[in-house]
Amino acid sequence: LEAFDNKENSFISIALYDNTNIYFFHMNKGECKITLMNDLNDAFCPLSPSQMYFNVVSQRKEIDSLFEKINLFINDRCSNDKKQKSLSTPTGSAIKAGISSLIDIGGRVLVFTPNPCSIGYGKCDTNTNSKTLPSIFAPLHDLFTPLAEIANKNSIVVDQFIFLSTVYALSTMSTISSLTGGDVHYYPYSNDQ
């Protein structure tokens, strides 16, 4: 938060996602609340910007409280889900919901993903037995092109941070970032790392 350039006019919001839901975190009367979106094929943000976004300066206490609650949520989910390690995430759904949350105000969606997008909106088949393996140059589908048009019309940029040890449809998933003026940061690693 200290790195924001125009802090007085900067707002943030946080949503997390796994292979079944997108979790929107917000404050209501001083309490941290979670609103779930489980329609991963037609994801959207069910909250208004005034419910989700916090000013970096005037609402710093709420942001810090939100971070503490999110940290507890993550720790709780990790301890309960040790047996369920998913190798896929609905990254496209998270991007679509993030754009939906910014339609009225514009802004930047930052998406962090550790797994291929093989469920939900924009899913890509990265199965090595598939006849349609992701190509380095050719996207598997063009679902992100009309979504990028919506983002551009509403002054929304999408940045992606991808941390992956498996096959990833980079040419498909990077379309939304390249068409909105965003960046894709791809960090491949092996299981030994």
Tab-separated table of C-alpha atoms in Angstrom:
chain	number	residue	atom	x	y	z
A	1	LEU	CA	0.000	0.000	0.000
A	2	GLU	CA	2.935	2.330	0.595
A	3	ALA	CA	3.945	2.059	-3.078
A	4	PHE	CA	0.749	3.660	-4.402
A	5	ASP	CA	1.462	6.897	-6.244
A	6	ASN	CA	-1.773	8.792	-5.703
A	7	LYS	CA	-2.819	7.280	-2.372
A	8	GLU	CA	-5.630	9.720	-1.635
A	9	ASN	CA	-7.389	8.674	-4.844
A	10	SER	CA	-6.442	4.971	-4.759
A	11	PHE	CA	-8.808	2.181	-3.783
A	12	ILE	CA	-8.273	-1.571	-3.387
A	13	SER	CA	-10.368	-4.672	-3.026
A	14	ILE	CA	-9.484	-8.326	-2.590
A	15	ALA	CA	-11.126	-11.477	-3.863
A	16	LEU	CA	-9.741	-15.000	-3.667
A	17	TYR	CA	-10.653	-17.984	-5.790
A	18	ASP	CA	-10.283	-21.731	-5.773
A	19	ASN	CA	-11.634	-24.511	-7.960
A	20	THR	CA	-15.223	-24.046	-6.710
A	21	ASN	CA	-15.801	-20.394	-5.710
A	22	ILE	CA	-14.731	-16.794	-5.939
A	23	TYR	CA	-14.676	-15.193	-2.470
A	24	PHE	CA	-15.331	-11.449	-2.323
A	25	PHE	CA	-14.188	-9.866	0.937
A	26	HIS	CA	-15.880	-6.733	2.226
A	27	MET	CA	-16.622	-4.950	5.470
A	28	ASN	CA	-20.105	-4.453	6.878
A	29	LYS	CA	-20.487	-2.448	10.096
A	30	GLY	CA	-16.903	-3.217	11.088
A	31	GLU	CA	-17.229	-6.947	10.425
A	32	CYS	CA	-15.413	-8.791	7.665
A	33	LYS	CA	-17.911	-10.515	5.384
A	34	ILE	CA	-17.430	-12.984	2.561
A	35	THR	CA	-19.750	-13.142	-0.426
A	36	LEU	CA	-19.428	-16.233	-2.622
A	37	MET	CA	-19.752	-16.469	-6.384
A	38	ASN	CA	-20.039	-20.109	-7.408
A	39	ASP	CA	-21.201	-19.658	-11.011
A	40	LEU	CA	-17.768	-20.008	-12.564
A	41	ASN	CA	-19.066	-20.101	-16.145
A	42	ASP	CA	-20.809	-16.720	-15.933
A	43	ALA	CA	-18.896	-15.071	-13.097
A	44	PHE	CA	-19.628	-11.530	-11.977
A	45	CYS	CA	-19.157	-9.381	-8.892
A	46	PRO	CA	-22.319	-9.441	-6.737
A	47	LEU	CA	-21.289	-6.344	-4.738
A	48	SER	CA	-21.281	-2.646	-5.560
A	49	PRO	CA	-17.953	-0.786	-5.704
A	50	SER	CA	-18.899	1.120	-2.529
A	51	GLN	CA	-19.140	-2.212	-0.674
A	52	MET	CA	-15.928	-3.698	-2.043
A	53	TYR	CA	-13.378	-0.934	-2.504
A	54	PHE	CA	-11.442	0.785	0.273
A	55	ASN	CA	-9.532	4.062	0.065
A	56	VAL	CA	-5.859	3.420	0.751
A	57	VAL	CA	-5.540	6.472	3.038
A	58	SER	CA	-8.863	7.114	4.770
A	59	GLN	CA	-9.791	3.445	5.221
A	60	ARG	CA	-6.373	2.037	6.121
A	61	LYS	CA	-7.631	0.553	9.414
A	62	GLU	CA	-10.385	-1.336	7.571
A	63	ILE	CA	-7.851	-2.588	5.006
A	64	ASP	CA	-5.498	-3.830	7.735
A	65	SER	CA	-8.408	-5.545	9.492
A	66	LEU	CA	-9.469	-7.087	6.185
A	67	PHE	CA	-5.936	-8.410	5.584
A	68	GLU	CA	-5.924	-10.019	9.037
A	69	LYS	CA	-9.286	-11.696	8.385
A	70	ILE	CA	-8.163	-12.875	4.942
A	71	ASN	CA	-4.983	-14.328	6.430
A	72	LEU	CA	-7.074	-16.276	8.968
A	73	PHE	CA	-9.392	-17.415	6.167
A	74	ILE	CA	-6.467	-18.659	4.067
A	75	ASN	CA	-4.857	-20.472	6.994
A	76	ASP	CA	-8.179	-22.099	7.869
A	77	ARG	CA	-8.811	-23.160	4.245
A	78	CYS	CA	-5.283	-24.548	3.878
A	79	SER	CA	-5.501	-26.617	7.044
A	80	ASN	CA	-8.929	-27.993	6.061
A	81	ASP	CA	-8.063	-28.632	2.406
A	82	LYS	CA	-4.720	-30.414	2.724
A	83	LYS	CA	-6.155	-33.501	1.082
A	84	GLN	CA	-7.785	-31.590	-1.775
A	85	LYS	CA	-5.002	-30.209	-3.922
A	86	SER	CA	-6.559	-28.939	-7.118
A	87	LEU	CA	-4.435	-28.732	-10.218
A	88	SER	CA	-6.747	-26.225	-11.865
A	89	THR	CA	-8.272	-22.865	-11.093
A	90	PRO	CA	-10.974	-20.701	-12.674
A	91	THR	CA	-8.565	-17.890	-13.536
A	92	GLY	CA	-10.742	-16.720	-16.433
A	93	SER	CA	-13.730	-16.545	-14.094
A	94	ALA	CA	-11.717	-14.482	-11.604
A	95	ILE	CA	-10.676	-12.081	-14.376
A	96	LYS	CA	-14.278	-11.752	-15.573
A	97	ALA	CA	-15.529	-11.094	-12.015
A	98	GLY	CA	-12.743	-8.556	-11.454
A	99	ILE	CA	-13.717	-6.678	-14.600
A	100	SER	CA	-17.347	-6.824	-13.491
A	101	SER	CA	-16.408	-5.189	-10.170
A	102	LEU	CA	-14.750	-2.265	-11.978
A	103	ILE	CA	-17.336	-1.604	-14.718
A	104	ASP	CA	-18.614	1.607	-13.108
A	105	ILE	CA	-15.287	2.998	-11.895
A	106	GLY	CA	-12.459	1.654	-14.099
A	107	GLY	CA	-9.157	0.461	-12.697
A	108	ARG	CA	-6.763	-2.450	-12.708
A	109	VAL	CA	-7.358	-6.155	-12.078
A	110	LEU	CA	-4.344	-8.029	-10.689
A	111	VAL	CA	-4.686	-11.804	-10.908
A	112	PHE	CA	-2.305	-14.283	-9.293
A	113	THR	CA	-2.565	-17.943	-10.265
A	114	PRO	CA	-0.602	-21.079	-9.351
A	115	ASN	CA	-2.527	-23.497	-11.618
A	116	PRO	CA	-3.826	-23.795	-15.179
A	117	CYS	CA	-7.264	-22.393	-16.002
A	118	SER	CA	-9.125	-25.596	-16.853
A	119	ILE	CA	-12.494	-24.830	-15.225
A	120	GLY	CA	-14.994	-22.005	-15.510
A	121	TYR	CA	-15.032	-19.095	-17.941
A	122	GLY	CA	-12.238	-19.193	-20.502
A	123	LYS	CA	-11.101	-22.672	-19.511
A	124	CYS	CA	-8.291	-24.225	-21.522
A	125	ASP	CA	-7.714	-27.936	-21.962
A	126	THR	CA	-4.104	-28.513	-20.958
A	127	ASN	CA	-4.408	-32.293	-20.800
A	128	THR	CA	-1.301	-33.725	-22.463
A	129	ASN	CA	-3.418	-36.457	-24.071
A	130	SER	CA	-5.641	-33.875	-25.748
A	131	LYS	CA	-5.477	-33.262	-29.495
A	132	THR	CA	-5.806	-29.522	-28.846
A	133	LEU	CA	-2.792	-28.814	-26.668
A	134	PRO	CA	-2.101	-25.144	-26.043
A	135	SER	CA	0.065	-23.586	-28.702
A	136	ILE	CA	2.727	-21.044	-28.022
A	137	PHE	CA	1.281	-18.861	-30.785
A	138	ALA	CA	-2.395	-19.715	-31.344
A	139	PRO	CA	-5.048	-19.207	-28.651
A	140	LEU	CA	-7.383	-22.151	-27.996
A	141	HIS	CA	-10.435	-19.832	-28.061
A	142	ASP	CA	-11.245	-16.151	-28.340
A	143	LEU	CA	-13.485	-15.659	-25.282
A	144	PHE	CA	-11.143	-13.033	-23.892
A	145	THR	CA	-11.399	-10.764	-26.946
A	146	PRO	CA	-14.986	-9.554	-26.283
A	147	LEU	CA	-14.179	-9.359	-22.556
A	148	ALA	CA	-11.194	-7.139	-23.415
A	149	GLU	CA	-13.515	-4.885	-25.442
A	150	ILE	CA	-15.717	-4.452	-22.358
A	151	ALA	CA	-12.642	-3.757	-20.223
A	152	ASN	CA	-11.270	-1.198	-22.686
A	153	LYS	CA	-14.626	0.563	-22.972
A	154	ASN	CA	-14.618	0.947	-19.164
A	155	SER	CA	-10.908	1.831	-18.697
A	156	ILE	CA	-9.958	-1.487	-17.081
A	157	VAL	CA	-6.516	-3.084	-17.374
A	158	VAL	CA	-5.750	-6.727	-16.526
A	159	ASP	CA	-2.362	-7.839	-15.206
A	160	GLN	CA	-1.548	-11.497	-14.578
A	161	PHE	CA	1.062	-13.124	-12.368
A	162	ILE	CA	1.396	-16.814	-13.219
A	163	PHE	CA	3.416	-19.219	-11.042
A	164	LEU	CA	3.331	-22.630	-12.657
A	165	SER	CA	5.097	-25.967	-12.915
A	166	THR	CA	2.768	-27.484	-15.538
A	167	VAL	CA	1.497	-26.755	-19.040
A	168	TYR	CA	-0.271	-23.392	-19.306
A	169	ALA	CA	-2.229	-21.938	-22.206
A	170	LEU	CA	-0.278	-18.693	-22.141
A	171	SER	CA	-1.282	-17.640	-25.654
A	172	THR	CA	-4.966	-17.929	-24.698
A	173	MET	CA	-4.822	-16.444	-21.213
A	174	SER	CA	-2.484	-13.568	-22.114
A	175	THR	CA	-4.972	-12.219	-24.686
A	176	ILE	CA	-6.975	-10.311	-22.069
A	177	SER	CA	-3.855	-8.607	-20.713
A	178	SER	CA	-2.325	-7.731	-24.061
A	179	LEU	CA	-5.607	-6.293	-25.402
A	180	THR	CA	-6.206	-4.169	-22.282
A	181	GLY	CA	-2.652	-2.840	-22.018
A	182	GLY	CA	-1.784	-5.025	-19.054
A	183	ASP	CA	1.222	-7.195	-18.330
A	184	VAL	CA	1.707	-10.932	-17.989
A	185	HIS	CA	4.400	-12.066	-15.570
A	186	TYR	CA	5.085	-15.763	-16.105
A	187	TYR	CA	7.227	-17.612	-13.572
A	188	PRO	CA	7.745	-21.258	-14.600
A	189	TYR	CA	9.309	-23.532	-12.036
A	190	SER	CA	9.879	-27.222	-11.512
A	191	ASN	CA	8.683	-29.228	-8.532
A	192	ASP	CA	12.322	-29.416	-7.411
A	193	GLN	CA	12.365	-25.654	-6.924
